[in-house]
Amino acid sequence: MPQHKFIVCNYHHSLTSGTVSWQAPSNIALVKYWGKYGEQMPMNPSISFTLENCHTQTTLSFERKQNEGFDFEVYLNGKRETGFEPKIRTFFERIVVYVPFLEDFRFTIETVNSFPHSSGIASSASGMGALALCLMDMERQMLQQMGFELDETGRLYFAEKASFLARLGSGSACRSIKGPLIVWGEHPEIEGSSNLFGTKYPSDIHEIFQNYQDTILLVDKGEKQVSSTLGHDLMLDHPFAASRFRQAKDNLSKLIPVFKNGDLLEFIKIVESEALSLHAMMMTSMPYFILMKPNTLEIINRIWEFRETTGSHACFTLDAGANVHLLYPESEKENVLQFIKNELVPFCKNGEFIEDRVGLGGQKLTD
Ligand code: PMV
Protein backbone atom coordinates (compact mmCIF):
# COMPACT_ATOMS: atom_id res chain seq x y z
CA MET A 1 0.00 0.00 0.00
CA PRO A 2 1.59 3.35 -0.99
CA GLN A 3 2.40 5.75 1.85
CA HIS A 4 0.43 8.83 0.84
CA LYS A 5 2.42 11.14 3.08
CA PHE A 6 5.35 10.72 0.67
CA ILE A 7 3.48 11.13 -2.60
CA VAL A 8 3.80 14.59 -4.09
CA CYS A 9 0.97 15.09 -6.56
CA ASN A 10 2.26 17.89 -8.66
CA TYR A 11 5.86 18.84 -9.34
CA HIS A 12 6.97 22.00 -11.02
CA HIS A 13 8.44 20.98 -14.34
CA SER A 14 10.96 23.69 -15.13
CA LEU A 15 13.96 21.65 -13.93
CA THR A 16 15.69 20.59 -17.11
CA SER A 17 19.19 19.48 -16.21
CA GLY A 18 21.65 19.68 -13.36
CA THR A 19 23.81 17.90 -10.85
CA VAL A 20 23.41 17.12 -7.15
CA SER A 21 26.03 15.53 -4.86
CA TRP A 22 25.51 13.98 -1.45
CA GLN A 23 27.51 11.92 0.98
CA ALA A 24 25.96 9.28 3.22
CA PRO A 25 27.67 7.13 5.83
CA SER A 26 27.53 3.47 6.68
CA ASN A 27 26.03 2.44 10.03
CA ILE A 28 26.61 -0.32 12.55
CA ALA A 29 23.63 -1.90 14.29
CA LEU A 30 23.69 -2.47 18.05
CA VAL A 31 20.34 -4.28 17.91
CA LYS A 32 20.19 -6.09 14.59
CA TYR A 33 17.56 -6.09 11.88
CA TRP A 34 17.28 -9.58 10.44
CA GLY A 35 13.97 -10.63 8.91
CA LYS A 36 11.50 -8.55 6.92
CA TYR A 37 7.97 -8.62 5.55
CA GLY A 38 5.96 -6.83 2.85
CA GLU A 39 7.90 -4.13 1.08
CA GLN A 40 11.09 -3.90 3.16
CA MET A 41 9.35 -3.70 6.54
CA PRO A 42 11.39 -4.93 9.51
CA MET A 43 10.19 -7.86 11.63
CA ASN A 44 11.80 -6.23 14.68
CA PRO A 45 13.03 -2.78 15.68
CA SER A 46 16.77 -2.10 15.41
CA ILE A 47 19.14 0.68 16.46
CA SER A 48 22.50 1.72 15.06
CA PHE A 49 25.38 4.11 15.44
CA THR A 50 25.81 6.16 12.30
CA LEU A 51 29.46 6.06 11.20
CA GLU A 52 31.65 8.94 10.07
CA ASN A 53 34.54 7.77 7.91
CA CYS A 54 32.98 4.88 5.99
CA HIS A 55 30.79 6.68 3.49
CA THR A 56 29.67 6.88 -0.12
CA GLN A 57 29.73 10.06 -2.19
CA THR A 58 27.25 10.14 -5.04
CA THR A 59 26.85 12.65 -7.82
CA LEU A 60 23.59 12.46 -9.71
CA SER A 61 23.51 14.24 -13.07
CA PHE A 62 20.14 14.59 -14.75
CA GLU A 63 18.85 15.75 -18.08
CA ARG A 64 15.22 15.90 -19.14
CA LYS A 65 14.20 13.30 -21.72
CA GLN A 66 11.10 12.55 -23.77
CA ASN A 67 11.01 8.75 -24.03
CA GLU A 68 9.29 6.59 -21.41
CA GLY A 69 10.86 4.32 -18.81
CA PHE A 70 14.04 4.56 -16.74
CA ASP A 71 17.29 5.64 -18.32
CA PHE A 72 20.44 5.63 -16.20
CA GLU A 73 24.07 4.55 -16.01
CA VAL A 74 26.05 3.76 -12.87
CA TYR A 75 29.76 4.51 -12.41
CA LEU A 76 31.91 3.35 -9.48
CA ASN A 77 35.21 5.20 -9.07
CA GLY A 78 34.82 6.59 -12.60
CA LYS A 79 34.23 3.20 -14.24
CA ARG A 80 30.89 2.02 -15.63
CA GLU A 81 29.45 -0.67 -13.30
CA THR A 82 26.70 -2.47 -15.19
CA GLY A 83 26.69 -5.05 -12.36
CA PHE A 84 25.04 -2.48 -10.04
CA GLU A 85 22.34 -1.51 -12.51
CA PRO A 86 19.76 -4.28 -11.85
CA LYS A 87 19.72 -3.35 -8.14
CA ILE A 88 19.22 0.34 -9.01
CA ARG A 89 16.48 -0.57 -11.48
CA THR A 90 14.62 -2.55 -8.79
CA PHE A 91 15.09 0.43 -6.45
CA PHE A 92 13.67 2.83 -9.06
CA GLU A 93 10.71 0.50 -9.69
CA ARG A 94 9.90 0.49 -5.98
CA ILE A 95 10.19 4.24 -5.45
CA VAL A 96 8.80 5.67 -8.69
CA VAL A 97 5.37 6.10 -7.11
CA TYR A 98 6.99 8.49 -4.59
CA VAL A 99 9.37 10.25 -7.00
CA PRO A 100 7.54 10.04 -10.35
CA PHE A 101 10.06 12.44 -11.97
CA LEU A 102 12.42 9.42 -12.18
CA GLU A 103 10.93 8.65 -15.58
CA ASP A 104 11.36 12.20 -16.86
CA PHE A 105 15.15 12.33 -16.74
CA ARG A 106 18.20 10.57 -18.04
CA PHE A 107 20.53 9.98 -15.07
CA THR A 108 24.22 9.41 -14.59
CA ILE A 109 24.97 8.08 -11.12
CA GLU A 110 28.63 8.47 -10.15
CA THR A 111 29.58 6.90 -6.89
CA VAL A 112 32.77 6.67 -4.83
CA ASN A 113 33.20 4.77 -1.56
CA SER A 114 35.68 5.88 1.11
CA PHE A 115 36.42 2.21 1.79
CA PRO A 116 37.61 -0.31 -0.80
CA HIS A 117 34.84 -2.20 -2.60
CA SER A 118 36.48 -5.48 -1.66
CA SER A 119 36.78 -4.65 2.06
CA GLY A 120 33.72 -6.72 2.95
CA ILE A 121 32.00 -3.55 4.20
CA ALA A 122 28.54 -3.37 2.71
CA SER A 123 28.19 -0.28 0.54
CA SER A 124 24.44 -0.74 0.15
CA ALA A 125 23.49 1.33 3.23
CA SER A 126 25.72 4.29 2.39
CA GLY A 127 25.13 3.92 -1.37
CA MET A 128 21.33 3.82 -1.17
CA GLY A 129 21.42 6.57 1.46
CA ALA A 130 23.45 8.89 -0.77
CA LEU A 131 21.29 8.21 -3.84
CA ALA A 132 18.07 8.77 -1.87
CA LEU A 133 19.46 12.11 -0.63
CA CYS A 134 20.32 13.15 -4.21
CA LEU A 135 16.76 12.34 -5.34
CA MET A 136 15.31 14.29 -2.42
CA ASP A 137 17.51 17.23 -3.38
CA MET A 138 15.95 17.17 -6.85
CA GLU A 139 12.47 16.97 -5.34
CA ARG A 140 13.29 19.88 -3.06
CA GLN A 141 14.41 22.01 -6.00
CA MET A 142 11.13 21.28 -7.75
CA LEU A 143 9.07 22.03 -4.64
CA GLN A 144 10.99 25.26 -4.00
CA GLN A 145 10.15 26.37 -7.54
CA MET A 146 6.53 25.91 -6.48
CA GLY A 147 7.08 28.26 -3.53
CA PHE A 148 7.51 25.76 -0.69
CA GLU A 149 9.82 27.03 2.04
CA LEU A 150 12.43 24.88 3.74
CA ASP A 151 11.26 25.44 7.32
CA GLU A 152 11.69 22.90 10.15
CA THR A 153 8.73 20.82 8.92
CA GLY A 154 10.23 20.83 5.43
CA ARG A 155 13.61 19.70 6.76
CA LEU A 156 12.01 16.89 8.76
CA TYR A 157 10.02 15.82 5.72
CA PHE A 158 13.22 15.83 3.63
CA ALA A 159 15.08 13.55 6.06
CA GLU A 160 12.11 11.26 6.67
CA LYS A 161 11.39 10.79 3.00
CA ALA A 162 15.10 10.29 2.17
CA SER A 163 15.19 7.57 4.83
CA PHE A 164 11.90 6.13 3.55
CA LEU A 165 13.29 5.92 0.00
CA ALA A 166 16.65 4.52 1.16
CA ARG A 167 14.79 1.77 3.05
CA LEU A 168 13.21 0.66 -0.21
CA GLY A 169 16.71 0.26 -1.66
CA SER A 170 18.25 -1.61 1.27
CA GLY A 171 16.49 -1.88 4.64
CA SER A 172 19.32 -0.78 6.92
CA ALA A 173 20.10 2.16 4.58
CA CYS A 174 17.22 4.03 6.22
CA ARG A 175 19.46 4.35 9.30
CA SER A 176 22.18 6.11 7.25
CA ILE A 177 20.52 9.50 6.68
CA LYS A 178 20.91 11.01 10.13
CA GLY A 179 22.97 10.33 13.27
CA PRO A 180 24.28 9.67 15.82
CA LEU A 181 21.89 6.97 17.04
CA ILE A 182 19.06 5.87 14.77
CA VAL A 183 16.07 3.64 15.46
CA TRP A 184 14.20 1.83 12.73
CA GLY A 185 11.08 -0.17 13.47
CA GLU A 186 8.19 0.48 15.82
CA HIS A 187 9.00 0.14 19.49
CA PRO A 188 6.37 0.92 22.12
CA GLU A 189 8.87 2.74 24.36
CA ILE A 190 10.47 4.87 21.66
CA GLU A 191 8.39 7.82 20.61
CA GLY A 192 8.15 8.41 16.89
CA SER A 193 9.75 5.08 15.96
CA SER A 194 8.45 3.79 12.64
CA ASN A 195 8.70 0.80 10.35
CA LEU A 196 8.76 3.18 7.40
CA PHE A 197 11.88 5.22 8.10
CA GLY A 198 14.69 5.71 10.59
CA THR A 199 14.29 8.27 13.37
CA LYS A 200 16.78 9.88 15.71
CA TYR A 201 16.82 8.17 19.09
CA PRO A 202 14.72 10.71 20.99
CA SER A 203 15.73 10.19 24.64
CA ASP A 204 18.76 10.96 26.80
CA ILE A 205 22.17 9.78 25.61
CA HIS A 206 25.02 9.71 28.16
CA GLU A 207 28.15 11.64 27.20
CA ILE A 208 30.22 8.43 27.24
CA PHE A 209 28.56 7.57 23.91
CA GLN A 210 29.63 10.84 22.36
CA ASN A 211 32.28 10.19 19.77
CA TYR A 212 32.13 6.44 20.44
CA GLN A 213 34.79 4.64 18.41
CA ASP A 214 34.33 1.79 15.95
CA THR A 215 37.47 0.16 14.59
CA ILE A 216 36.58 -2.29 11.85
CA LEU A 217 38.91 -5.28 11.75
CA LEU A 218 38.92 -6.64 8.21
CA VAL A 219 39.03 -10.40 8.59
CA ASP A 220 37.61 -11.47 5.27
CA LYS A 221 37.43 -9.16 2.31
CA GLY A 222 35.62 -11.37 -0.17
CA GLU A 223 32.12 -11.19 -1.60
CA LYS A 224 29.27 -11.75 0.85
CA GLN A 225 28.67 -15.49 1.35
CA VAL A 226 24.96 -14.94 1.93
CA SER A 227 23.14 -12.00 0.34
CA SER A 228 20.99 -9.94 2.69
CA THR A 229 17.93 -10.84 0.62
CA LEU A 230 18.51 -14.56 1.10
CA GLY A 231 19.40 -14.05 4.78
CA HIS A 232 16.17 -12.14 5.51
CA ASP A 233 14.16 -14.77 3.64
CA LEU A 234 15.64 -17.51 5.82
CA MET A 235 13.88 -15.90 8.79
CA LEU A 236 10.46 -16.49 7.19
CA ASP A 237 10.16 -20.08 8.37
CA HIS A 238 12.99 -20.09 10.88
CA PRO A 239 12.19 -22.24 13.96
CA PHE A 240 13.45 -19.52 16.34
CA ALA A 241 12.10 -16.50 14.46
CA ALA A 242 9.39 -15.45 16.92
CA SER A 243 11.70 -15.55 19.94
CA ARG A 244 14.46 -13.75 18.02
CA PHE A 245 12.11 -10.87 17.13
CA ARG A 246 11.01 -10.68 20.77
CA GLN A 247 14.63 -10.76 21.96
CA ALA A 248 15.58 -7.84 19.69
CA LYS A 249 12.65 -5.77 20.97
CA ASP A 250 13.57 -6.59 24.60
CA ASN A 251 17.22 -5.77 24.00
CA LEU A 252 16.22 -2.37 22.65
CA SER A 253 14.11 -1.83 25.79
CA LYS A 254 17.14 -2.74 27.92
CA LEU A 255 19.34 -0.27 26.04
CA ILE A 256 17.10 2.70 26.88
CA PRO A 257 18.35 3.05 30.51
CA VAL A 258 21.89 2.19 29.35
CA PHE A 259 21.94 5.08 26.87
CA LYS A 260 20.82 7.34 29.70
CA ASN A 261 23.14 6.19 32.51
CA GLY A 262 26.15 5.10 30.43
CA ASP A 263 26.36 1.65 32.07
CA LEU A 264 28.97 0.15 29.73
CA LEU A 265 28.97 -3.29 31.36
CA GLU A 266 25.30 -3.66 30.49
CA PHE A 267 25.91 -2.11 27.05
CA ILE A 268 28.60 -4.73 26.31
CA LYS A 269 26.34 -7.63 27.35
CA ILE A 270 23.51 -6.51 25.10
CA VAL A 271 25.63 -5.58 22.07
CA GLU A 272 27.76 -8.74 22.05
CA SER A 273 24.73 -10.94 22.63
CA GLU A 274 22.96 -9.25 19.68
CA ALA A 275 25.92 -9.95 17.39
CA LEU A 276 26.07 -13.60 18.39
CA SER A 277 22.29 -13.98 18.13
CA LEU A 278 22.39 -12.67 14.56
CA HIS A 279 25.00 -15.28 13.68
CA ALA A 280 23.12 -17.96 15.62
CA MET A 281 20.11 -17.30 13.39
CA MET A 282 22.26 -18.02 10.33
CA MET A 283 23.73 -21.15 11.84
CA THR A 284 20.28 -22.51 12.66
CA SER A 285 18.44 -21.68 9.44
CA MET A 286 17.91 -24.08 6.56
CA PRO A 287 20.14 -23.89 4.62
CA TYR A 288 22.62 -22.96 7.37
CA PHE A 289 25.71 -20.79 7.22
CA ILE A 290 28.73 -19.97 9.34
CA LEU A 291 29.75 -16.45 8.42
CA MET A 292 32.48 -16.11 11.02
CA LYS A 293 36.00 -17.22 10.13
CA PRO A 294 38.55 -18.74 12.52
CA ASN A 295 40.15 -15.30 12.84
CA THR A 296 36.80 -13.78 13.83
CA LEU A 297 36.77 -16.11 16.85
CA GLU A 298 40.45 -15.44 17.59
CA ILE A 299 39.70 -11.73 17.69
CA ILE A 300 36.62 -12.18 19.90
CA ASN A 301 38.60 -14.28 22.38
CA ARG A 302 41.42 -11.72 22.47
CA ILE A 303 38.90 -8.93 23.11
CA TRP A 304 37.43 -10.89 26.05
CA GLU A 305 40.92 -11.53 27.43
CA PHE A 306 41.87 -7.87 27.01
CA ARG A 307 38.74 -6.79 28.87
CA GLU A 308 39.37 -9.29 31.63
CA THR A 309 42.98 -8.25 32.19
CA THR A 310 42.75 -4.48 31.67
CA GLY A 311 39.21 -3.56 32.68
CA SER A 312 38.68 -1.99 29.25
CA HIS A 313 35.15 -1.46 27.96
CA ALA A 314 35.89 -2.42 24.37
CA CYS A 315 33.32 -4.81 22.92
CA PHE A 316 32.62 -6.36 19.56
CA THR A 317 29.74 -6.49 17.19
CA LEU A 318 29.35 -8.22 13.82
CA ASP A 319 27.48 -7.66 10.59
CA ALA A 320 26.39 -10.53 8.38
CA GLY A 321 30.03 -11.40 7.69
CA ALA A 322 33.40 -12.20 9.25
CA ASN A 323 34.65 -8.66 9.98
CA VAL A 324 34.67 -7.50 13.59
CA HIS A 325 33.57 -4.03 14.70
CA LEU A 326 35.36 -3.08 17.90
CA LEU A 327 33.36 -0.48 19.82
CA TYR A 328 34.85 1.58 22.66
CA PRO A 329 34.63 4.98 24.34
CA GLU A 330 36.92 7.72 23.03
CA SER A 331 38.69 7.90 26.41
CA GLU A 332 40.10 4.40 25.79
CA LYS A 333 41.26 5.12 22.27
CA GLU A 334 45.00 5.09 22.88
CA ASN A 335 45.03 1.82 24.84
CA VAL A 336 42.66 0.03 22.50
CA LEU A 337 44.58 1.07 19.38
CA GLN A 338 47.76 -0.21 20.98
CA PHE A 339 45.99 -3.50 21.75
CA ILE A 340 44.76 -3.72 18.16
CA LYS A 341 48.23 -3.14 16.75
CA ASN A 342 49.89 -5.57 19.16
CA GLU A 343 47.36 -8.38 19.21
CA LEU A 344 44.62 -8.14 16.61
CA VAL A 345 46.38 -7.04 13.44
CA PRO A 346 47.86 -10.51 12.84
CA PHE A 347 44.29 -11.85 12.46
CA CYS A 348 43.25 -9.17 9.93
CA LYS A 349 43.59 -9.82 6.22
CA ASN A 350 46.78 -8.03 5.11
CA GLY A 351 46.83 -6.52 8.62
CA GLU A 352 44.10 -4.07 7.60
CA PHE A 353 41.63 -2.23 9.82
CA ILE A 354 39.58 0.96 9.46
CA GLU A 355 39.34 3.53 12.24
CA ASP A 356 35.85 4.96 12.42
CA ARG A 357 33.57 6.61 14.98
CA VAL A 358 30.03 7.76 15.47
CA GLY A 359 28.93 10.40 12.96
CA LEU A 360 26.03 12.71 12.25
CA GLY A 361 24.68 11.45 8.94
CA GLY A 362 24.39 12.51 5.33
CA GLN A 363 25.65 15.81 4.00
CA LYS A 364 25.34 17.79 0.82
CA LEU A 365 28.56 18.20 -1.11
CA THR A 366 29.39 21.46 -2.84
CA ASP A 367 27.50 22.23 -6.04
O1 PMV B 1 19.99 -3.69 4.90
P1 PMV B 1 20.17 -5.14 4.62
O2 PMV B 1 18.98 -5.75 3.96
O3 PMV B 1 21.44 -5.38 3.86
O4 PMV B 1 20.31 -5.91 6.03
C1 PMV B 1 21.43 -5.75 6.84
C2 PMV B 1 21.24 -6.42 8.15
C3 PMV B 1 22.43 -6.41 9.10
O5 PMV B 1 23.46 -5.57 8.63
C4 PMV B 1 23.00 -7.80 9.25
C5 PMV B 1 21.98 -5.94 10.48
C6 PMV B 1 21.61 -4.50 10.58
O6 PMV B 1 20.64 -4.20 11.28
O7 PMV B 1 22.29 -3.66 9.98
PDB file of N, CA, C and O in Angstrom, residues 47 181 187 189-190 201 203-209 249-267 270:
ATOM      1  N   ILE A  47      18.533  -0.636  16.174  1.00  0.00           N
ATOM      2  CA  ILE A  47      19.143   0.682  16.463  1.00  0.00           C
ATOM      3  C   ILE A  47      20.603   0.625  16.070  1.00  0.00           C
ATOM      4  O   ILE A  47      21.248  -0.418  16.220  1.00  0.00           O
ATOM      5  N   LEU A 181      22.461   8.242  16.599  1.00  0.00           N
ATOM      6  CA  LEU A 181      21.895   6.968  17.039  1.00  0.00           C
ATOM      7  C   LEU A 181      20.505   6.886  16.413  1.00  0.00           C
ATOM      8  O   LEU A 181      19.642   7.720  16.691  1.00  0.00           O
ATOM      9  N   HIS A 187       8.727   0.651  18.151  1.00  0.00           N
ATOM     10  CA  HIS A 187       9.004   0.142  19.492  1.00  0.00           C
ATOM     11  C   HIS A 187       8.127   0.931  20.454  1.00  0.00           C
ATOM     12  O   HIS A 187       8.147   2.168  20.432  1.00  0.00           O
ATOM     13  N   GLU A 189       8.266   1.788  23.421  1.00  0.00           N
ATOM     14  CA  GLU A 189       8.868   2.743  24.365  1.00  0.00           C
ATOM     15  C   GLU A 189       9.664   3.843  23.671  1.00  0.00           C
ATOM     16  O   GLU A 189      10.297   4.658  24.338  1.00  0.00           O
ATOM     17  N   ILE A 190       9.690   3.836  22.346  1.00  0.00           N
ATOM     18  CA  ILE A 190      10.475   4.866  21.655  1.00  0.00           C
ATOM     19  C   ILE A 190       9.549   5.718  20.788  1.00  0.00           C
ATOM     20  O   ILE A 190       9.036   5.277  19.750  1.00  0.00           O
ATOM     21  N   TYR A 201      17.178   8.631  17.757  1.00  0.00           N
ATOM     22  CA  TYR A 201      16.817   8.167  19.094  1.00  0.00           C
ATOM     23  C   TYR A 201      16.460   9.399  19.926  1.00  0.00           C
ATOM     24  O   TYR A 201      17.276  10.322  20.064  1.00  0.00           O
ATOM     25  N   SER A 203      15.571   9.988  23.198  1.00  0.00           N
ATOM     26  CA  SER A 203      15.733  10.191  24.645  1.00  0.00           C
ATOM     27  C   SER A 203      17.181  10.513  25.007  1.00  0.00           C
ATOM     28  O   SER A 203      18.026  10.673  24.135  1.00  0.00           O
ATOM     29  N   ASP A 204      17.439  10.544  26.320  1.00  0.00           N
ATOM     30  CA  ASP A 204      18.762  10.964  26.800  1.00  0.00           C
ATOM     31  C   ASP A 204      19.866  10.009  26.355  1.00  0.00           C
ATOM     32  O   ASP A 204      19.703   8.788  26.409  1.00  0.00           O
ATOM     33  N   ILE A 205      20.994  10.579  25.955  1.00  0.00           N
ATOM     34  CA  ILE A 205      22.173   9.783  25.611  1.00  0.00           C
ATOM     35  C   ILE A 205      23.337  10.283  26.475  1.00  0.00           C
ATOM     36  O   ILE A 205      23.686  11.475  26.445  1.00  0.00           O
ATOM     37  N   HIS A 206      23.909   9.373  27.263  1.00  0.00           N
ATOM     38  CA  HIS A 206      25.019   9.710  28.165  1.00  0.00           C
ATOM     39  C   HIS A 206      26.236  10.174  27.360  1.00  0.00           C
ATOM     40  O   HIS A 206      26.476   9.691  26.258  1.00  0.00           O
ATOM     41  N   GLU A 207      27.014  11.082  27.958  1.00  0.00           N
ATOM     42  CA  GLU A 207      28.149  11.644  27.200  1.00  0.00           C
ATOM     43  C   GLU A 207      29.216  10.609  26.844  1.00  0.00           C
ATOM     44  O   GLU A 207      30.003  10.812  25.919  1.00  0.00           O
ATOM     45  N   ILE A 208      29.225   9.475  27.555  1.00  0.00           N
ATOM     46  CA  ILE A 208      30.218   8.435  27.236  1.00  0.00           C
ATOM     47  C   ILE A 208      30.048   7.941  25.786  1.00  0.00           C
ATOM     48  O   ILE A 208      31.005   7.498  25.148  1.00  0.00           O
ATOM     49  N   PHE A 209      28.812   8.052  25.275  1.00  0.00           N
ATOM     50  CA  PHE A 209      28.563   7.568  23.906  1.00  0.00           C
ATOM     51  C   PHE A 209      28.903   8.614  22.839  1.00  0.00           C
ATOM     52  O   PHE A 209      28.849   8.329  21.646  1.00  0.00           O
ATOM     53  N   LYS A 249      13.483  -6.842  20.390  1.00  0.00           N
ATOM     54  CA  LYS A 249      12.649  -5.775  20.974  1.00  0.00           C
ATOM     55  C   LYS A 249      13.017  -5.563  22.454  1.00  0.00           C
ATOM     56  O   LYS A 249      13.161  -4.436  22.926  1.00  0.00           O
ATOM     57  N   ASP A 250      13.199  -6.685  23.176  1.00  0.00           N
ATOM     58  CA  ASP A 250      13.570  -6.595  24.598  1.00  0.00           C
ATOM     59  C   ASP A 250      14.948  -5.967  24.760  1.00  0.00           C
ATOM     60  O   ASP A 250      15.188  -5.181  25.684  1.00  0.00           O
ATOM     61  N   ASN A 251      15.877  -6.343  23.891  1.00  0.00           N
ATOM     62  CA  ASN A 251      17.222  -5.766  23.998  1.00  0.00           C
ATOM     63  C   ASN A 251      17.198  -4.261  23.774  1.00  0.00           C
ATOM     64  O   ASN A 251      17.945  -3.522  24.424  1.00  0.00           O
ATOM     65  N   LEU A 252      16.337  -3.820  22.870  1.00  0.00           N
ATOM     66  CA  LEU A 252      16.222  -2.374  22.652  1.00  0.00           C
ATOM     67  C   LEU A 252      15.630  -1.706  23.906  1.00  0.00           C
ATOM     68  O   LEU A 252      16.101  -0.644  24.325  1.00  0.00           O
ATOM     69  N   SER A 253      14.663  -2.371  24.534  1.00  0.00           N
ATOM     70  CA  SER A 253      14.114  -1.826  25.794  1.00  0.00           C
ATOM     71  C   SER A 253      15.227  -1.705  26.831  1.00  0.00           C
ATOM     72  O   SER A 253      15.321  -0.710  27.552  1.00  0.00           O
ATOM     73  N   LYS A 254      16.066  -2.742  26.908  1.00  0.00           N
ATOM     74  CA  LYS A 254      17.139  -2.735  27.917  1.00  0.00           C
ATOM     75  C   LYS A 254      18.184  -1.665  27.640  1.00  0.00           C
ATOM     76  O   LYS A 254      18.862  -1.202  28.547  1.00  0.00           O
ATOM     77  N   LEU A 255      18.340  -1.296  26.358  1.00  0.00           N
ATOM     78  CA  LEU A 255      19.344  -0.273  26.036  1.00  0.00           C
ATOM     79  C   LEU A 255      18.892   1.139  26.438  1.00  0.00           C
ATOM     80  O   LEU A 255      19.732   2.020  26.628  1.00  0.00           O
ATOM     81  N   ILE A 256      17.583   1.345  26.585  1.00  0.00           N
ATOM     82  CA  ILE A 256      17.095   2.700  26.882  1.00  0.00           C
ATOM     83  C   ILE A 256      17.735   3.262  28.169  1.00  0.00           C
ATOM     84  O   ILE A 256      18.346   4.332  28.134  1.00  0.00           O
ATOM     85  N   PRO A 257      17.670   2.513  29.317  1.00  0.00           N
ATOM     86  CA  PRO A 257      18.355   3.051  30.508  1.00  0.00           C
ATOM     87  C   PRO A 257      19.874   3.116  30.343  1.00  0.00           C
ATOM     88  O   PRO A 257      20.529   4.000  30.906  1.00  0.00           O
ATOM     89  N   VAL A 258      20.432   2.202  29.553  1.00  0.00           N
ATOM     90  CA  VAL A 258      21.890   2.190  29.347  1.00  0.00           C
ATOM     91  C   VAL A 258      22.341   3.449  28.604  1.00  0.00           C
ATOM     92  O   VAL A 258      23.346   4.072  28.960  1.00  0.00           O
ATOM     93  N   PHE A 259      21.579   3.850  27.586  1.00  0.00           N
ATOM     94  CA  PHE A 259      21.936   5.077  26.867  1.00  0.00           C
ATOM     95  C   PHE A 259      21.889   6.275  27.826  1.00  0.00           C
ATOM     96  O   PHE A 259      22.663   7.202  27.697  1.00  0.00           O
ATOM     97  N   LYS A 260      20.978   6.204  28.785  1.00  0.00           N
ATOM     98  CA  LYS A 260      20.820   7.335  29.704  1.00  0.00           C
ATOM     99  C   LYS A 260      21.929   7.360  30.764  1.00  0.00           C
ATOM    100  O   LYS A 260      22.539   8.397  31.013  1.00  0.00           O
ATOM    101  N   ASN A 261      22.203   6.174  31.373  1.00  0.00           N
ATOM    102  CA  ASN A 261      23.136   6.193  32.506  1.00  0.00           C
ATOM    103  C   ASN A 261      24.565   5.802  32.143  1.00  0.00           C
ATOM    104  O   ASN A 261      25.459   5.835  32.976  1.00  0.00           O
ATOM    105  N   GLY A 262      24.785   5.407  30.883  1.00  0.00           N
ATOM    106  CA  GLY A 262      26.155   5.097  30.433  1.00  0.00           C
ATOM    107  C   GLY A 262      26.739   3.842  31.062  1.00  0.00           C
ATOM    108  O   GLY A 262      27.967   3.724  31.168  1.00  0.00           O
ATOM    109  N   ASP A 263      25.888   2.898  31.453  1.00  0.00           N
ATOM    110  CA  ASP A 263      26.359   1.646  32.067  1.00  0.00           C
ATOM    111  C   ASP A 263      26.984   0.751  30.974  1.00  0.00           C
ATOM    112  O   ASP A 263      26.293  -0.004  30.293  1.00  0.00           O
ATOM    113  N   LEU A 264      28.306   0.854  30.845  1.00  0.00           N
ATOM    114  CA  LEU A 264      28.966   0.155  29.727  1.00  0.00           C
ATOM    115  C   LEU A 264      28.999  -1.356  29.915  1.00  0.00           C
ATOM    116  O   LEU A 264      29.040  -2.097  28.932  1.00  0.00           O
ATOM    117  N   LEU A 265      28.960  -1.834  31.166  1.00  0.00           N
ATOM    118  CA  LEU A 265      28.966  -3.293  31.362  1.00  0.00           C
ATOM    119  C   LEU A 265      27.685  -3.896  30.792  1.00  0.00           C
ATOM    120  O   LEU A 265      27.700  -4.938  30.135  1.00  0.00           O
ATOM    121  N   GLU A 266      26.583  -3.204  31.028  1.00  0.00           N
ATOM    122  CA  GLU A 266      25.296  -3.662  30.492  1.00  0.00           C
ATOM    123  C   GLU A 266      25.278  -3.486  28.965  1.00  0.00           C
ATOM    124  O   GLU A 266      24.799  -4.360  28.235  1.00  0.00           O
ATOM    125  N   PHE A 267      25.828  -2.383  28.500  1.00  0.00           N
ATOM    126  CA  PHE A 267      25.914  -2.112  27.051  1.00  0.00           C
ATOM    127  C   PHE A 267      26.648  -3.267  26.354  1.00  0.00           C
ATOM    128  O   PHE A 267      26.183  -3.803  25.344  1.00  0.00           O
ATOM    129  N   ILE A 270      24.596  -6.546  26.097  1.00  0.00           N
ATOM    130  CA  ILE A 270      23.510  -6.513  25.105  1.00  0.00           C
ATOM    131  C   ILE A 270      24.077  -6.540  23.679  1.00  0.00           C
ATOM    132  O   ILE A 270      23.622  -7.303  22.829  1.00  0.00           O
TER     133      ILE A 270
END
